[in-house]
Amino acid sequence: GQQVMQIPQYQHVQEGEDFTTYCNSSTTLSNIQWYKQRPGGHPVFLIQLVKSGEVKKQKRLTFQFGEAKKNSSLHITATQTTDVGTYFCAGWASGSARQLTFGSGTQLTVLP
Amino acid sequence: NAGVTQTPKFRVLKTGQSMTLLCAQDMNHEYMYWYRQDPGMGLRLIHYSVGEGTTAKGEVPDGYNVSRLKKQNFLLGLESAAPSQTSVYFCASSPGQGWGTEQFFGPGTRLTVL
């Protein structure tokens, strides 16, 4: 079945440093979504990418969808303590079982 | 709007006991989902529903049953709880064509099975 791998599993950064998490799918995706989960909270949708090579920005966050639509990345510039949480990617492959497949997440800790 | 709500927030069960988790949404969404979240494993889909009166199996359906008798409610049942079902359970909903749209998550239910 479809698998979505996410690395790294954990990342500790000093406040102000950059952070990147990577997502790789075993199959070509129709779309990929990114969610953020604060400690003790629930996942909250950040963005969806659909087109090959697509790049979207939200303030200090930059999201990319690979040309082959099998990988994606989330980059945070100049991290802040408010960025703490776990970031999940979730992909859907058309023609597969009708469900999003979530990556295992990257837990980000920002040290002040 | 309350969005997606879940009850209860916490529950402790003994092995073999049964319980029902309730999810409610007030956004008139067609699609609803039940996920479980375990450390290091992300979110795994248990069951989902694409509309009132319909349900389907997800990635990890064994040991769970669901019902969607009303559009706004999605119930998850455990008939005979096992320690392996200790987890955090999240309900989510999305508009039609949910696989291509944002999912809205509830606050979660933390279940411990002793």
GROMACS .gro file of C-alpha atoms in nm:
model
  226
    1GLY     CA    1   0.000   0.000   0.000
    2GLN     CA    2   0.086   0.365  -0.016
    3GLN     CA    3   0.354   0.478   0.228
    4VAL     CA    4   0.455   0.828   0.326
    5MET     CA    5   0.789   0.866   0.501
    6GLN     CA    6   0.884   1.180   0.688
    7ILE     CA    7   1.224   1.284   0.818
    8PRO     CA    8   1.363   1.376   1.056
    9GLN     CA    9   1.153   1.238   1.339
   10TYR     CA   10   1.286   1.500   1.582
   11GLN     CA   11   1.460   1.833   1.536
   12HIS     CA   12   1.593   2.070   1.799
   13VAL     CA   13   1.692   2.417   1.682
   14GLN     CA   14   1.801   2.736   1.845
   15GLU     CA   15   1.552   3.019   1.806
   16GLY     CA   16   1.633   3.205   1.487
   17GLU     CA   17   1.773   2.901   1.305
   18ASP     CA   18   1.602   2.754   1.002
   19PHE     CA   19   1.419   2.421   0.998
   20THR     CA   20   1.323   2.179   0.720
   21THR     CA   21   1.117   1.861   0.722
   22TYR     CA   22   1.096   1.625   0.426
   23CYS     CA   23   0.820   1.397   0.308
   24ASN     CA   24   0.860   1.111   0.058
   25SER     CA   25   0.588   0.895  -0.091
   26SER     CA   26   0.621   0.548  -0.238
   27THR     CA   27   0.367   0.643  -0.506
   28THR     CA   28   0.286   0.950  -0.714
   29LEU     CA   29   0.051   1.178  -0.526
   30SER     CA   30  -0.248   1.378  -0.647
   31ASN     CA   31  -0.204   1.625  -0.365
   32ILE     CA   32  -0.019   1.671  -0.041
   33GLN     CA   33  -0.134   1.849   0.271
   34TRP     CA   34   0.060   1.978   0.569
   35TYR     CA   35  -0.069   1.996   0.925
   36LYS     CA   36   0.071   2.132   1.250
   37GLN     CA   37  -0.004   1.985   1.591
   38ARG     CA   38   0.091   2.182   1.900
   39PRO     CA   39   0.186   1.983   2.212
   40GLY     CA   40  -0.133   1.841   2.364
   41GLY     CA   41  -0.340   1.973   2.075
   42HIS     CA   42  -0.495   1.847   1.758
   43PRO     CA   43  -0.372   1.866   1.398
   44VAL     CA   44  -0.448   2.193   1.222
   45PHE     CA   45  -0.439   2.226   0.845
   46LEU     CA   46  -0.168   2.451   0.706
   47ILE     CA   47  -0.174   2.414   0.330
   48GLN     CA   48  -0.240   2.190   0.031
   49LEU     CA   49  -0.018   2.151  -0.276
   50VAL     CA   50  -0.155   2.007  -0.599
   51LYS     CA   51   0.068   2.097  -0.893
   52SER     CA   52   0.402   1.948  -0.986
   53GLY     CA   53   0.684   2.175  -0.869
   54GLU     CA   54   0.445   2.398  -0.677
   55VAL     CA   55   0.588   2.635  -0.417
   56LYS     CA   56   0.371   2.820  -0.167
   57LYS     CA   57   0.466   3.057   0.110
   58GLN     CA   58   0.297   3.152   0.433
   59LYS     CA   59   0.503   3.421   0.604
   60ARG     CA   60   0.817   3.235   0.723
   61LEU     CA   61   0.693   2.894   0.599
   62THR     CA   62   0.775   2.769   0.250
   63PHE     CA   63   0.613   2.455   0.111
   64GLN     CA   64   0.732   2.269  -0.198
   65PHE     CA   65   0.588   1.983  -0.400
   66GLY     CA   66   0.838   1.786  -0.604
   67GLU     CA   67   0.840   1.774  -0.983
   68ALA     CA   68   0.756   1.403  -0.977
   69LYS     CA   69   0.485   1.462  -0.713
   70LYS     CA   70   0.644   1.203  -0.486
   71ASN     CA   71   0.808   1.433  -0.235
   72SER     CA   72   0.747   1.754  -0.048
   73SER     CA   73   0.918   1.977   0.202
   74LEU     CA   74   0.834   2.239   0.460
   75HIS     CA   75   1.096   2.501   0.541
   76ILE     CA   76   1.069   2.748   0.826
   77THR     CA   77   1.295   3.051   0.819
   78ALA     CA   78   1.418   3.201   1.145
   79THR     CA   79   1.222   2.978   1.381
   80GLN     CA   80   1.034   3.123   1.676
   81THR     CA   81   0.914   2.956   1.995
   82THR     CA   82   0.561   2.967   1.852
   83ASP     CA   83   0.673   2.721   1.582
   84VAL     CA   84   0.706   2.441   1.839
   85GLY     CA   85   0.497   2.137   1.754
   86THR     CA   86   0.478   1.836   1.528
   87TYR     CA   87   0.448   1.887   1.154
   88PHE     CA   88   0.274   1.620   0.949
   89CYS     CA   89   0.249   1.574   0.577
   90ALA     CA   90  -0.045   1.380   0.436
   91GLY     CA   91  -0.072   1.257   0.080
   92TRP     CA   92  -0.344   1.122  -0.142
   93ALA     CA   93  -0.282   0.913  -0.448
   94SER     CA   94  -0.568   0.903  -0.698
   95GLY     CA   95  -0.677   0.550  -0.780
   96SER     CA   96  -0.563   0.423  -0.442
   97ALA     CA   97  -0.773   0.357  -0.137
   98ARG     CA   98  -0.981   0.662  -0.067
   99GLN     CA   99  -0.784   0.803   0.222
  100LEU     CA  100  -0.508   1.043   0.308
  101THR     CA  101  -0.191   0.873   0.426
  102PHE     CA  102  -0.012   1.065   0.699
  103GLY     CA  103   0.360   1.074   0.753
  104SER     CA  104   0.489   0.997   1.102
  105GLY     CA  105   0.559   1.364   1.166
  106THR     CA  106   0.858   1.578   1.264
  107GLN     CA  107   0.860   1.706   1.619
  108LEU     CA  108   1.018   2.051   1.632
  109THR     CA  109   1.163   2.195   1.951
  110VAL     CA  110   1.279   2.555   1.949
  111LEU     CA  111   1.525   2.649   2.220
  112PRO     CA  112   1.506   3.014   2.331
  113ASN     CA  113  -1.965   2.742   1.554
  114ALA     CA  114  -1.811   2.474   1.774
  115GLY     CA  115  -1.646   2.299   1.479
  116VAL     CA  116  -1.567   1.936   1.563
  117THR     CA  117  -1.631   1.819   1.918
  118GLN     CA  118  -1.549   1.486   2.079
  119THR     CA  119  -1.671   1.320   2.396
  120PRO     CA  120  -1.532   1.205   2.627
  121LYS     CA  121  -1.191   1.376   2.650
  122PHE     CA  122  -1.038   1.102   2.864
  123ARG     CA  123  -1.135   0.746   2.945
  124VAL     CA  124  -0.982   0.450   3.123
  125LEU     CA  125  -1.116   0.105   3.043
  126LYS     CA  126  -1.039  -0.245   3.162
  127THR     CA  127  -0.962  -0.513   2.907
  128GLY     CA  128  -1.285  -0.652   2.764
  129GLN     CA  129  -1.501  -0.350   2.840
  130SER     CA  130  -1.687  -0.166   2.568
  131MET     CA  131  -1.736   0.200   2.498
  132THR     CA  132  -1.851   0.448   2.236
  133LEU     CA  133  -1.674   0.767   2.136
  134LEU     CA  134  -1.894   1.042   1.999
  135CYS     CA  135  -1.792   1.294   1.736
  136ALA     CA  136  -2.011   1.585   1.632
  137GLN     CA  137  -1.959   1.856   1.372
  138ASP     CA  138  -2.169   2.163   1.298
  139MET     CA  139  -2.015   2.256   0.962
  140ASN     CA  140  -2.250   2.043   0.750
  141HIS     CA  141  -1.955   1.840   0.622
  142GLU     CA  142  -2.018   1.528   0.419
  143TYR     CA  143  -1.700   1.341   0.512
  144MET     CA  144  -1.607   1.229   0.861
  145TYR     CA  145  -1.311   1.024   0.982
  146TRP     CA  146  -1.176   0.845   1.287
  147TYR     CA  147  -0.799   0.832   1.337
  148ARG     CA  148  -0.578   0.695   1.607
  149GLN     CA  149  -0.247   0.851   1.696
  150ASP     CA  150   0.033   0.655   1.856
  151PRO     CA  151   0.383   0.784   1.936
  152GLY     CA  152   0.609   0.786   1.631
  153MET     CA  153   0.337   0.655   1.400
  154GLY     CA  154   0.148   0.961   1.290
  155LEU     CA  155  -0.225   0.938   1.229
  156ARG     CA  156  -0.379   0.616   1.106
  157LEU     CA  157  -0.727   0.603   0.962
  158ILE     CA  158  -0.963   0.361   1.138
  159HIS     CA  159  -1.293   0.415   0.955
  160TYR     CA  160  -1.448   0.691   0.754
  161SER     CA  161  -1.782   0.802   0.615
  162VAL     CA  162  -1.861   0.983   0.292
  163GLY     CA  163  -2.215   1.066   0.395
  164GLU     CA  164  -2.504   0.994   0.626
  165GLY     CA  165  -2.573   0.623   0.649
  166THR     CA  166  -2.243   0.517   0.489
  167THR     CA  167  -1.920   0.392   0.645
  168ALA     CA  168  -1.601   0.235   0.512
  169LYS     CA  169  -1.288   0.075   0.652
  170GLY     CA  170  -0.962   0.260   0.674
  171GLU     CA  171  -0.611   0.138   0.737
  172VAL     CA  172  -0.662  -0.013   1.086
  173PRO     CA  173  -1.031  -0.108   1.129
  174ASP     CA  174  -0.999  -0.429   1.333
  175GLY     CA  175  -1.157  -0.411   1.677
  176TYR     CA  176  -1.364  -0.102   1.596
  177ASN     CA  177  -1.710  -0.035   1.457
  178VAL     CA  178  -1.868   0.290   1.347
  179SER     CA  179  -2.207   0.436   1.266
  180ARG     CA  180  -2.322   0.752   1.093
  181LEU     CA  181  -2.697   0.768   1.152
  182LYS     CA  182  -2.703   1.147   1.136
  183LYS     CA  183  -2.491   1.366   0.912
  184GLN     CA  184  -2.348   1.561   1.201
  185ASN     CA  185  -2.250   1.264   1.418
  186PHE     CA  186  -1.997   0.985   1.375
  187LEU     CA  187  -1.968   0.721   1.647
  188LEU     CA  188  -1.672   0.494   1.711
  189GLY     CA  189  -1.732   0.180   1.913
  190LEU     CA  190  -1.497  -0.060   2.084
  191GLU     CA  191  -1.684  -0.383   2.163
  192SER     CA  192  -1.411  -0.552   2.367
  193ALA     CA  193  -1.124  -0.319   2.449
  194ALA     CA  194  -0.766  -0.444   2.439
  195PRO     CA  195  -0.446  -0.279   2.572
  196SER     CA  196  -0.331  -0.238   2.209
  197GLN     CA  197  -0.617   0.010   2.167
  198THR     CA  198  -0.460   0.251   2.414
  199SER     CA  199  -0.417   0.561   2.202
  200VAL     CA  200  -0.534   0.912   2.131
  201TYR     CA  201  -0.837   0.912   1.902
  202PHE     CA  202  -0.911   1.202   1.672
  203CYS     CA  203  -1.225   1.264   1.476
  204ALA     CA  204  -1.212   1.486   1.170
  205SER     CA  205  -1.451   1.616   0.906
  206SER     CA  206  -1.424   1.775   0.565
  207PRO     CA  207  -1.657   1.903   0.293
  208GLY     CA  208  -1.747   1.692  -0.010
  209GLN     CA  209  -1.452   1.549  -0.205
  210GLY     CA  210  -1.273   1.530   0.127
  211TRP     CA  211  -0.956   1.374  -0.007
  212GLY     CA  212  -0.871   1.701  -0.178
  213THR     CA  213  -0.979   1.940   0.094
  214GLU     CA  214  -0.882   2.046   0.440
  215GLN     CA  215  -0.969   1.817   0.728
  216PHE     CA  216  -1.091   1.976   1.051
  217PHE     CA  217  -0.993   1.784   1.362
  218GLY     CA  218  -1.159   1.755   1.700
  219PRO     CA  219  -0.966   1.793   2.027
  220GLY     CA  220  -0.913   1.420   2.071
  221THR     CA  221  -0.998   1.147   2.322
  222ARG     CA  222  -0.720   0.993   2.525
  223LEU     CA  223  -0.807   0.629   2.592
  224THR     CA  224  -0.618   0.397   2.821
  225VAL     CA  225  -0.699   0.026   2.832
  226LEU     CA  226  -0.564  -0.157   3.135
   0.00000   0.00000   0.00000
